[in-house]
Coordinates of C-alpha atoms and ligand atoms in Angstrom, one line a residue:
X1 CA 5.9 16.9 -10.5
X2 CA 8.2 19.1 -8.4
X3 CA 9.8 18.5 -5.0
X4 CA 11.3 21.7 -4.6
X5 CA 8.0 23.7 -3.9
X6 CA 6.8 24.1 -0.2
X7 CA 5.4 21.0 0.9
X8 CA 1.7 20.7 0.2
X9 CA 1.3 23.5 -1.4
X10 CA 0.2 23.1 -5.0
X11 CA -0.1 19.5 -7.2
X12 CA 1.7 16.7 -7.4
X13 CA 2.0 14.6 -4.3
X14 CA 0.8 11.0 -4.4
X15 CA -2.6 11.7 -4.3
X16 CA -3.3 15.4 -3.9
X17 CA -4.4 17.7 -6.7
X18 CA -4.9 21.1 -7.0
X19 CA -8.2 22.3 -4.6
X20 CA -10.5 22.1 -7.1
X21 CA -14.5 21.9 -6.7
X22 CA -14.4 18.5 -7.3
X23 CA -12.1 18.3 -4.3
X24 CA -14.3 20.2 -2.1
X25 CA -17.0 18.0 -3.2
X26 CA -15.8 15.1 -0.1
X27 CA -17.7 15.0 2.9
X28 CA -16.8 18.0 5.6
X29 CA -14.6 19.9 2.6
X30 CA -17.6 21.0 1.3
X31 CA -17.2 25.0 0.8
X32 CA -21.2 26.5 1.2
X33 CA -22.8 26.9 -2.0
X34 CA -21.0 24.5 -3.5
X35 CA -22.3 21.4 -5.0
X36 CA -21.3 18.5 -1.8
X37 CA -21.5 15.3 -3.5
X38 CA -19.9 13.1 0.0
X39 CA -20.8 9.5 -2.1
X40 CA -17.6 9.1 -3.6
X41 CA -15.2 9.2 -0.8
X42 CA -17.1 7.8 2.0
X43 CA -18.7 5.2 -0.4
X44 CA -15.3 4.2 -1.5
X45 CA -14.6 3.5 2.8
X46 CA -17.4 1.9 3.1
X47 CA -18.5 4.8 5.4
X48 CA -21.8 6.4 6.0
X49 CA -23.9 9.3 8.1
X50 CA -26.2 8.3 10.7
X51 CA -27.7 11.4 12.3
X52 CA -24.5 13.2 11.3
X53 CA -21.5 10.5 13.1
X54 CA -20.2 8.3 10.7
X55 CA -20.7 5.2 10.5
X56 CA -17.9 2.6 9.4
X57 CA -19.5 -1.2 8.6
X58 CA -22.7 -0.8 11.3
X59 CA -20.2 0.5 13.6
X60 CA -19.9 4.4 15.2
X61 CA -16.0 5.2 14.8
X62 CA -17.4 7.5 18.0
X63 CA -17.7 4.0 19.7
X64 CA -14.5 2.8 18.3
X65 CA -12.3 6.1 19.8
X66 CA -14.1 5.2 23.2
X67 CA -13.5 1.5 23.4
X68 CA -9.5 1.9 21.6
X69 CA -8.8 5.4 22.5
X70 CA -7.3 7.7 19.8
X71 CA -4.7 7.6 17.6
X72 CA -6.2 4.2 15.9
X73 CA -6.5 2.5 13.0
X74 CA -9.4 0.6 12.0
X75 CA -9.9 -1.0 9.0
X76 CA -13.5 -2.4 7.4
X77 CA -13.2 -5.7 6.4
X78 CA -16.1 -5.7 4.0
X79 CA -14.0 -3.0 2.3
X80 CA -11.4 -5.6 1.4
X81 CA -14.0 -8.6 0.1
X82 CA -15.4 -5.8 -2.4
X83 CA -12.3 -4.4 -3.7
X84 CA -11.2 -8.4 -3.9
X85 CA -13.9 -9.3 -5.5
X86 CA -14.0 -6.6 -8.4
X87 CA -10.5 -7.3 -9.4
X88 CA -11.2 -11.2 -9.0
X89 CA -14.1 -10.8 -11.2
X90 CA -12.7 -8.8 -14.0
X91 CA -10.4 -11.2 -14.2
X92 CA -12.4 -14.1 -14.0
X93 CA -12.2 -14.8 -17.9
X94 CA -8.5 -16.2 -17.7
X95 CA -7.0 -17.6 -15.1
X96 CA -4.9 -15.8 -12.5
X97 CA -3.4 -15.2 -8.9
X98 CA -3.9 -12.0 -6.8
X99 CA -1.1 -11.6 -4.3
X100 CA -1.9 -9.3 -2.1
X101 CA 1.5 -7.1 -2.0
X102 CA 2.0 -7.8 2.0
X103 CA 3.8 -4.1 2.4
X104 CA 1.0 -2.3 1.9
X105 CA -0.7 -3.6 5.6
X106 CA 0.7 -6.6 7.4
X107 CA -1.7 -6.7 10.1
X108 CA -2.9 -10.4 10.5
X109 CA -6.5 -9.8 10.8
X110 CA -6.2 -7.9 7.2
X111 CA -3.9 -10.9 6.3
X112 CA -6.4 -13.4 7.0
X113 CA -9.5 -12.0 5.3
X114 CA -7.6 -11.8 2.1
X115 CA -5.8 -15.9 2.6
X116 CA -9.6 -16.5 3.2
X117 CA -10.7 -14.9 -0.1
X118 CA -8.3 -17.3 -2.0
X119 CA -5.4 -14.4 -2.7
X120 CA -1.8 -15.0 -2.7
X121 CA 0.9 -13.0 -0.6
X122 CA 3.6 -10.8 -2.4
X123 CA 6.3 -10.5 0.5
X124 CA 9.7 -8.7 0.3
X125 CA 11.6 -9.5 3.3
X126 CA 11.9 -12.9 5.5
X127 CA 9.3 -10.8 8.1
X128 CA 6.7 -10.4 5.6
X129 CA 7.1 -14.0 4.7
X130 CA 7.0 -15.1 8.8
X131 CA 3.6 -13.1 8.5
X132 CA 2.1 -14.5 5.5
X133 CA 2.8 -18.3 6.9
X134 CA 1.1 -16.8 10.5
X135 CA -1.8 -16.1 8.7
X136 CA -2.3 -19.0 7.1
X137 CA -0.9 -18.1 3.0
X138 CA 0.2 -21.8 2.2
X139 CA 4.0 -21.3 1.0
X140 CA 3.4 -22.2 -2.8
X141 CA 0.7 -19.1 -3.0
X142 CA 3.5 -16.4 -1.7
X143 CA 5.8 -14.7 -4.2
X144 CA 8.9 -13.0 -3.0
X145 CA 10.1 -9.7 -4.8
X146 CA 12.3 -6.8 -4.0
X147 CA 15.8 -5.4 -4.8
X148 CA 18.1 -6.7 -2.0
X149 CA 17.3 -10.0 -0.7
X150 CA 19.8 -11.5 2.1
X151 CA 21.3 -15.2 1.8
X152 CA 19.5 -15.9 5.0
X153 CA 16.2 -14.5 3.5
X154 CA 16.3 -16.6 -0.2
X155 CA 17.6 -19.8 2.2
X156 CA 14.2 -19.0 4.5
X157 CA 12.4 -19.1 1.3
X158 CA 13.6 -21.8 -0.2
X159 CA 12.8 -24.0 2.8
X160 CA 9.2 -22.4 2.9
X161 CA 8.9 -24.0 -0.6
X162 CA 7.7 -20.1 -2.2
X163 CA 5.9 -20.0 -5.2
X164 CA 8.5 -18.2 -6.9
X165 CA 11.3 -15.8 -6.1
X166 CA 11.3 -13.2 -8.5
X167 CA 15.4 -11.3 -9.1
X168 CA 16.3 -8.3 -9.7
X169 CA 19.9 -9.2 -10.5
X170 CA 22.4 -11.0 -12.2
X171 CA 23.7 -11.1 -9.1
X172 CA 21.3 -12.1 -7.1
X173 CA 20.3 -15.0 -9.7
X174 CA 24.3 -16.0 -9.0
X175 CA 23.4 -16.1 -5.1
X176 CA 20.1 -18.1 -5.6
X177 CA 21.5 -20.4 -8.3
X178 CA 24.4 -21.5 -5.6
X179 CA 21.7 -22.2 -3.4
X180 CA 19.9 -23.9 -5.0
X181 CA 22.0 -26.6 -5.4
X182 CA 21.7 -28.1 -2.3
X183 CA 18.2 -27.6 -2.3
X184 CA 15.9 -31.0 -3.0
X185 CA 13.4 -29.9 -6.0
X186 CA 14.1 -27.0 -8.4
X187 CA 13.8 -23.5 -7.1
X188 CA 11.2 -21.7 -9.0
X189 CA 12.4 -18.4 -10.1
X190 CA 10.6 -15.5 -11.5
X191 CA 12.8 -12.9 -13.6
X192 CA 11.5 -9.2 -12.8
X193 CA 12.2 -7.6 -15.8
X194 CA 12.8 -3.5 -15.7
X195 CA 10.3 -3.0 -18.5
X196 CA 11.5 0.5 -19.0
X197 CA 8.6 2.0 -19.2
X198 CA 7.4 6.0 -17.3
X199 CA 4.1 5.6 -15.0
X200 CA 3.1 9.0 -14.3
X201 CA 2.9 8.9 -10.2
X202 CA 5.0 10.2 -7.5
X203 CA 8.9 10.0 -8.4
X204 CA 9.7 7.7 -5.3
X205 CA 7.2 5.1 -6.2
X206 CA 7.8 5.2 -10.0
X207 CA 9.8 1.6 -10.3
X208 CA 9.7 0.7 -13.9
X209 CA 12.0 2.6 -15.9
X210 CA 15.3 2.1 -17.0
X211 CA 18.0 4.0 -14.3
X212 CA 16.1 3.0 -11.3
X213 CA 17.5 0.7 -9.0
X214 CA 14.5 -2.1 -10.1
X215 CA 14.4 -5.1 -12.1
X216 CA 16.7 -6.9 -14.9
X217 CA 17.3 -4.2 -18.1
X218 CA 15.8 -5.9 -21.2
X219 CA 19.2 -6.4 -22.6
X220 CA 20.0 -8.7 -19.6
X221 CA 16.6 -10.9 -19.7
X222 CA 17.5 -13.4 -22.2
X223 CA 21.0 -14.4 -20.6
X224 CA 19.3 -14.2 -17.5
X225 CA 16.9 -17.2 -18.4
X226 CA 19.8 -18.6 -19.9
X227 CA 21.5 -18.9 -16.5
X228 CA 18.6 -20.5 -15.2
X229 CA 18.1 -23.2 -18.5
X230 CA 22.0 -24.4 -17.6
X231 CA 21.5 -24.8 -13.9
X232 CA 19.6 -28.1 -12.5
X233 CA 18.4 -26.1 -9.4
X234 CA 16.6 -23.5 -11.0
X235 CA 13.0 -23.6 -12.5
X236 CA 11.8 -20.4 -14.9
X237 CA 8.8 -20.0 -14.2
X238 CA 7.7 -16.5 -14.2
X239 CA 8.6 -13.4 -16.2
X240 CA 7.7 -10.1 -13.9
X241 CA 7.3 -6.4 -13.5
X242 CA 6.1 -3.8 -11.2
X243 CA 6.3 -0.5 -13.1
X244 CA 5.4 1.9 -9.9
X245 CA 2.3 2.6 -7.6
X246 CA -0.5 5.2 -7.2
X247 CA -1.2 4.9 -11.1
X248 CA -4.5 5.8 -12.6
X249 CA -4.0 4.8 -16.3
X250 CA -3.7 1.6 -18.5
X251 CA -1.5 2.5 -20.4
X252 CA 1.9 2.2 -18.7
X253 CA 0.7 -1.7 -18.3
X254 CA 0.1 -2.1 -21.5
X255 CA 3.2 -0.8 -22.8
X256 CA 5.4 -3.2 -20.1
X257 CA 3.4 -5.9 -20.7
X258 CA 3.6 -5.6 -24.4
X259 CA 7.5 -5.7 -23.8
X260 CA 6.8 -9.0 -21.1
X261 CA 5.0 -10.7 -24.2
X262 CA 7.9 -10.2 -26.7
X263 CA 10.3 -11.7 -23.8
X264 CA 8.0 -14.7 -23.3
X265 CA 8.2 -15.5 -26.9
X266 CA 12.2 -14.7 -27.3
X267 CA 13.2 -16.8 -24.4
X268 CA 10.5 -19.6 -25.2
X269 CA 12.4 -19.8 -28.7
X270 CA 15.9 -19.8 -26.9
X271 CA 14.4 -22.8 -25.2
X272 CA 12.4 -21.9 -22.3
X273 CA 9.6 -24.6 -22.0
X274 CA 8.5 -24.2 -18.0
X275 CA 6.8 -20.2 -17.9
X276 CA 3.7 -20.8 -15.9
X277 CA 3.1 -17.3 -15.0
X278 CA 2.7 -13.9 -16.3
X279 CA 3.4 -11.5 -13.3
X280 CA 2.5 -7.8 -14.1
X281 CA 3.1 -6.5 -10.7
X282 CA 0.5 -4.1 -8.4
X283 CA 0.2 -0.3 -8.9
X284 CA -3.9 0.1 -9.7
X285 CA -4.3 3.5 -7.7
X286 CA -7.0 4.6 -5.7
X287 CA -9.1 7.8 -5.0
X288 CA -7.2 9.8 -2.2
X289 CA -9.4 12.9 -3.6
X290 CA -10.0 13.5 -7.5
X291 CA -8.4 10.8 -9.1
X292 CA -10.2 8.8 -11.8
X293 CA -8.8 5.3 -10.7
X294 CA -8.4 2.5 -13.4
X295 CA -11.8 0.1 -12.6
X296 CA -11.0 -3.5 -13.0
X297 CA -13.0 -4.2 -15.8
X298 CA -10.5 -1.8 -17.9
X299 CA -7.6 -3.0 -16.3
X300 CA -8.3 -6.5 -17.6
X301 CA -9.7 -4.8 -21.0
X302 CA -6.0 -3.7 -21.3
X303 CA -3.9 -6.8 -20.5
X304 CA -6.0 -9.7 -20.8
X305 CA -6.1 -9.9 -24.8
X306 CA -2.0 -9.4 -24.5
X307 CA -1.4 -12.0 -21.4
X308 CA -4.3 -14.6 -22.4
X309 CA -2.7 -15.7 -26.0
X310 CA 0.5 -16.8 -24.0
X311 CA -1.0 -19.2 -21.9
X312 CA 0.4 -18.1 -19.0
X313 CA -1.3 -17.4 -15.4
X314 CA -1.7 -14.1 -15.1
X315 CA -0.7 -12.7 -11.8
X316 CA -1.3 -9.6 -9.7
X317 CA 0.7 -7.9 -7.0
X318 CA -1.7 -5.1 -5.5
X319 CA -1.6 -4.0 -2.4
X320 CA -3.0 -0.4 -2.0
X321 CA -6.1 -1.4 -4.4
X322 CA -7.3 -4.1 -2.0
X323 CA -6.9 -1.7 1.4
X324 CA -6.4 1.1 0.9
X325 CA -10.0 2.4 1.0
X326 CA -10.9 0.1 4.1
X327 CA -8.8 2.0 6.5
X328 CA -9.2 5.1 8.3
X329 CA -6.8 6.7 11.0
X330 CA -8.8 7.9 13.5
X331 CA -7.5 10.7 15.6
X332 CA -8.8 13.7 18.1
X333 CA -8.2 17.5 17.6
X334 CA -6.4 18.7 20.9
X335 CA -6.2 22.2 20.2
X336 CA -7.1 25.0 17.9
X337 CA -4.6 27.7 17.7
X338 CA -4.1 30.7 15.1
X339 CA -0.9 31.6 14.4
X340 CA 1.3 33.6 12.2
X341 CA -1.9 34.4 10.4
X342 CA -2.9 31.1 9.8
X343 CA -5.2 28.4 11.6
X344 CA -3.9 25.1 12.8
X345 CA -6.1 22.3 14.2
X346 CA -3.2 19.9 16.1
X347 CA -4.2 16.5 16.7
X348 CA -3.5 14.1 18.5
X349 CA -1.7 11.5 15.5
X350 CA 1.8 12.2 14.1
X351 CA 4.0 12.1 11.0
X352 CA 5.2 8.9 13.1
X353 CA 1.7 7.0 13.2
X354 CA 1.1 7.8 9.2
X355 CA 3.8 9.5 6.8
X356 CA 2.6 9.8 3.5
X357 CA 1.1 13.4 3.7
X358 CA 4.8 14.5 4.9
X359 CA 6.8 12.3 2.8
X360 CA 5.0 11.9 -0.4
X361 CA 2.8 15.5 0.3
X362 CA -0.1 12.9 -0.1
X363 CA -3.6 14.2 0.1
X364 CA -5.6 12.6 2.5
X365 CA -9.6 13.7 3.3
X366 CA -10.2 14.5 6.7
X367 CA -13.9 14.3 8.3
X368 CA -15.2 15.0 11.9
X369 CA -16.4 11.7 12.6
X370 CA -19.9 13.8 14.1
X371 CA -20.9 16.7 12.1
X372 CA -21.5 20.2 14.1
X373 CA -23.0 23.2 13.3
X374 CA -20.4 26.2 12.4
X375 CA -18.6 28.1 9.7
X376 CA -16.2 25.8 7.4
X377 CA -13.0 26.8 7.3
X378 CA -8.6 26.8 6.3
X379 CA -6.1 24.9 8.6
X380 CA -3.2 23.0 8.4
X381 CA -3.9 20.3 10.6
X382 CA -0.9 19.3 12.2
X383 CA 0.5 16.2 14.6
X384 CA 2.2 16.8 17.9
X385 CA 6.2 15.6 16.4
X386 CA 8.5 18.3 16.8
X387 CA 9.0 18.7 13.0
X388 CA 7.4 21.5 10.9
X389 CA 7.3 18.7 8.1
X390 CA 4.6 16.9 10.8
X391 CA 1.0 17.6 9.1
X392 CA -1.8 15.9 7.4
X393 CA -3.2 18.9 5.6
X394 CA -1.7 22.1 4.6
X395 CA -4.1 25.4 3.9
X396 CA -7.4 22.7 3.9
X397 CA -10.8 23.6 3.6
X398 CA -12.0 21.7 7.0
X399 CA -15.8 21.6 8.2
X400 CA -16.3 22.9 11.6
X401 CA -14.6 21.0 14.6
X402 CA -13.6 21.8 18.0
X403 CA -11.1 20.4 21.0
X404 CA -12.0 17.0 21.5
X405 CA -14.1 16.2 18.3
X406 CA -13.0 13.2 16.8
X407 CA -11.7 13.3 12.6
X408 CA -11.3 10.8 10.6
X409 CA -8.1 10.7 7.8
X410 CA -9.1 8.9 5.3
X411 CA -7.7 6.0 2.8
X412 CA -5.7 4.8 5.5
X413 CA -5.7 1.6 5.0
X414 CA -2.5 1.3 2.7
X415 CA 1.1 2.2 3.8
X416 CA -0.7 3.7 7.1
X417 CA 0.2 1.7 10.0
X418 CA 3.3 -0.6 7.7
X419 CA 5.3 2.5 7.5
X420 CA 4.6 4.2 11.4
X421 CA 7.4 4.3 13.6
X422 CA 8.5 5.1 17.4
X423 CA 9.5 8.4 16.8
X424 CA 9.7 10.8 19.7
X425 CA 8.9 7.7 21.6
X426 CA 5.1 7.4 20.8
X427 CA 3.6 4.5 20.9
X428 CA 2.4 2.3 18.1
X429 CA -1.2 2.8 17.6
X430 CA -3.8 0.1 17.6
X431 CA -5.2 -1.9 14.7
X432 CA -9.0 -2.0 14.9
X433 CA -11.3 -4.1 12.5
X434 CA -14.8 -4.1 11.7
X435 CA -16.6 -7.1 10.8
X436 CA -19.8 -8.3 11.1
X437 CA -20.9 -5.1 12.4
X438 CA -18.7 -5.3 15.6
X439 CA -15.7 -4.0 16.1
X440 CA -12.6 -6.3 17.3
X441 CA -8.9 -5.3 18.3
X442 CA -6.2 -6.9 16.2
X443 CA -3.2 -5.0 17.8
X444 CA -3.3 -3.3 21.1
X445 CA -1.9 -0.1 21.2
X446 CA 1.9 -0.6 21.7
X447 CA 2.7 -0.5 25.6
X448 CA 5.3 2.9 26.9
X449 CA 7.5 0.2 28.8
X450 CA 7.8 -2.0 25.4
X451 CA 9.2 1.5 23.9
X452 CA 12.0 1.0 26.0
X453 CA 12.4 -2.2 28.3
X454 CA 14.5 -4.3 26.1
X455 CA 17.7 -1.9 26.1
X456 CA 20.2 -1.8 28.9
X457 CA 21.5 1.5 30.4
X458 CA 24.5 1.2 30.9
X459 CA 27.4 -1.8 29.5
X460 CA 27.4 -3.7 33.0
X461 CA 24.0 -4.4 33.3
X462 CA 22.9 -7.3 32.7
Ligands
LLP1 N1 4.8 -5.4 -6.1 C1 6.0 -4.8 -5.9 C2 7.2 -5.5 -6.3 C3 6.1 -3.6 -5.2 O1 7.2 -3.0 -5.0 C4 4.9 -2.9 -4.8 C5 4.9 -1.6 -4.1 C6 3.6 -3.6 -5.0 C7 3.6 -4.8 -5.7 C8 2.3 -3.0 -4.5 O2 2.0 -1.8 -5.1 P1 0.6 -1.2 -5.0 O3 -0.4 -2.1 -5.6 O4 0.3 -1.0 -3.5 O5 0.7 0.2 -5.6 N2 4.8 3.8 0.4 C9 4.3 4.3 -0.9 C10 4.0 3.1 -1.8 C11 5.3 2.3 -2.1 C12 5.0 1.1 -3.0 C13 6.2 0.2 -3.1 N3 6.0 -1.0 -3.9 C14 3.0 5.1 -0.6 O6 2.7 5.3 0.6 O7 2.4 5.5 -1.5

């Protein structure tokens, strides 16, 4: 995949694919004549048509933009139980842990309805560990990854009593090892291992091969869990990857798993005897648009018969598997304009409220949330940030909409609202979740005065 070509134009962001009549296939892409097969997509959300509005979990999203307003996010808590439950009963054959990889939405609400299904919390910084603890994730079920953990961050989990704390380093195992020793009962470690293997997905979320920043080489592994053996304060008890995100085949599991297994058995026989747990990361991708995503039931057809003869736990950090599909960004159209030849549909959410279509080029499907009569038709539909690189859809086939329709972005739910920010000062949007047919509000819309009211103006004020 290139990132030299115009944005959006062409394959290979995470997620988007050449327009193809597959592609057109989603609801409100549809091109006439062609064969509109809307199930997938909207299926997948947990979406539906009721006398042409959509409906998300028994609730109109049309009653969701009045009560919230518009940019929002709302997420369908049913959603999440499915997607839990699919994985969780794949798996059900050996044991295992699925940590729900905290990054990919934060929001407590989401938090708690996975704590409630029984999942663990993968966390990568101190305030994704403050939110798994808010949301009830007992200490001993969170796992704590990631590249460049802080001496105030590994002391924070250390006190929280973390499942395990998986390094990345040498390093870092030098950092954690010194403080350890003051600590009461062993520290259990985890050793993410670089398996150096290529998952075919977007270049910035490809994390498992050798020359990326991730993970202990496989040269290193062995003296790694040697370090640990000599030291009193430190427990082995995982051996880890995470070989990238956004990935539709088995195979790149396999093949780092496969290289997990040999270093189970190599440090066992250097005298290793406390490996509980077999962590193979997240990564199971998701359909933005044409993808074939890996089911469950061939994900644990692919690692099961190499994790189970171990003995070990097998564990599980997804994140974008288990939301991404229950969230949708819901936004209204403020204008229509033609220019330079081309149509534009601007809407009222930004490149600020959800990145991935300008950072990653992601494809994302956008709906009008209630169907109107008209001609289909090519836009880019744009945000209102003053940066050309501020759209959601480049030269898309869009059914019909107008100023002040409501559409609906969807898939949403994953590295959507975790990765907005405040820029040109707007607001952070609200979190919205359906359950139980009603709709509730897990995060207000982010105040203008709490944009600005915390700085001072000038050095002398106090
Ligand atoms: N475990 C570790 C150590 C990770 O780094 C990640 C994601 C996950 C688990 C969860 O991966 P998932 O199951 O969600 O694929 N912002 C990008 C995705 C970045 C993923 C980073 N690491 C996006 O919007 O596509």
């Amino acid at each position: 995949m290139h990132l030299d070509r115009p944005p959006g134009r062409g394959r290979g962001g995470v997620g988007e694919g050449v327009l193809t009549v597959a592609a057109r296939q989603a609801d409100g892409l549809a091109a006439p004549g062609l064969a509109a097969d809307p199930a997938l997509l909207l299926g997948d959300a947990g979406l539906s048509r009721h006398e042409g509005a959509l409906v998300d979990g028994g609730v109109t999203l049309t009653s969701v933009a009045r009560e919230f307003g518009t940019p929002a996010y709302v997420y369908n808590a049913d959603v999440i139980r499915r997607q839990f439950r699919e994985l969780d009963e794949a798996l059900a054959g050996v044991p295992h842990r699925i940590c729900f990889a905290v990054k990919a939405n934060s929001n407590l609400g989401v938090l708690r309805v996975l704590r409630d299904l029984g999942a663990g919390a993968d966390i990568v910084s101190e305030g994704e560990m403050a939110r798994a603890l808010a949301a009830g994730f007992p200490g001993d079920r969170i796992v704590f990854s990631g590249v460049g953990k802080r001496e105030d961050e590994l002391r924070a989990a250390i006190g929280a009593g973390i499942g395990h704390v998986n390094v990345e380093s040498m390093a870092e195992l030098e950092l954690l090892a010194h403080l350890a020793a003051g600590a009461t009962a062993p520290v259990p470690v985890g050793i993410r291992v670089n398996p150096d293997v290529t998952a075919e997905t977007h270049p910035y979320i490809s994390t498992g091969k050798r020359g990326i920043k991730f993970g202990i080489p496989l040269d290193q592994v062995r003296p790694a869990a040697a370090v640990i053996r000599a030291h009193p304060g430190l427990e082995l008890v995982a051996l880890a990857m995470h070989i990238g995100s956004q990935l539709t085949d088995t195979q790149p599991f396999a093949e780092g798993a496969a290289r997990l297994v040999d270093l189970v058995h190599a440090v066992r026989a250097d005298g290793t005897t406390t490996l509980r747990e077999f962590d193979v990361g997240g990564g199971l991708g998701i359909r933005y648009h044409e993808e074939i995503a890996i089911s469950p039931r061939d994900f644990a057809a692919a690692l099961v018969p190499l994790v189970e003869p171990t003995g070990l736990t097998l564990y599980l950090e997804p994140g974008r598997f288990l939301v991404g599909a229950c969230g949708v960004l819901l936004t209204r159209v403020l204008f229509r304009k033609h220019s330079g030849g081309k149509e534009f549909v601007i809407v009222d959410a930004g490149m600020n409220d959800l990145e991935r279509p300008s950072r990653y080029q992601a494809y994302h499907a956008i709906i009008p949330v209630q169907q109107r009569p008209g001609v289909p038709f090519v836009a880019d539909v744009v945000g209102p940030v003053c940066e050309t690189g501020d759209f959601f859809a480049l030269d898309r086939d869009l059914a019909p909409v107008a100023p002040g329709d409501l559409v609906a972005v969807l898939c949403a739910g994953a590295y959507g609202f975790v990765m907005a920010s405040n820029y040109n000062t707007r607001p952070l949007p609200p979190e919205v979740i359906i359950d139980g047919g009603r709709a509730w509000l897990s995060r207000p819309r982010q105040a203008l005065a709490s944009l600005y009211s915390s700085e001072r103006v000038t050095s002398e004020e106090r």
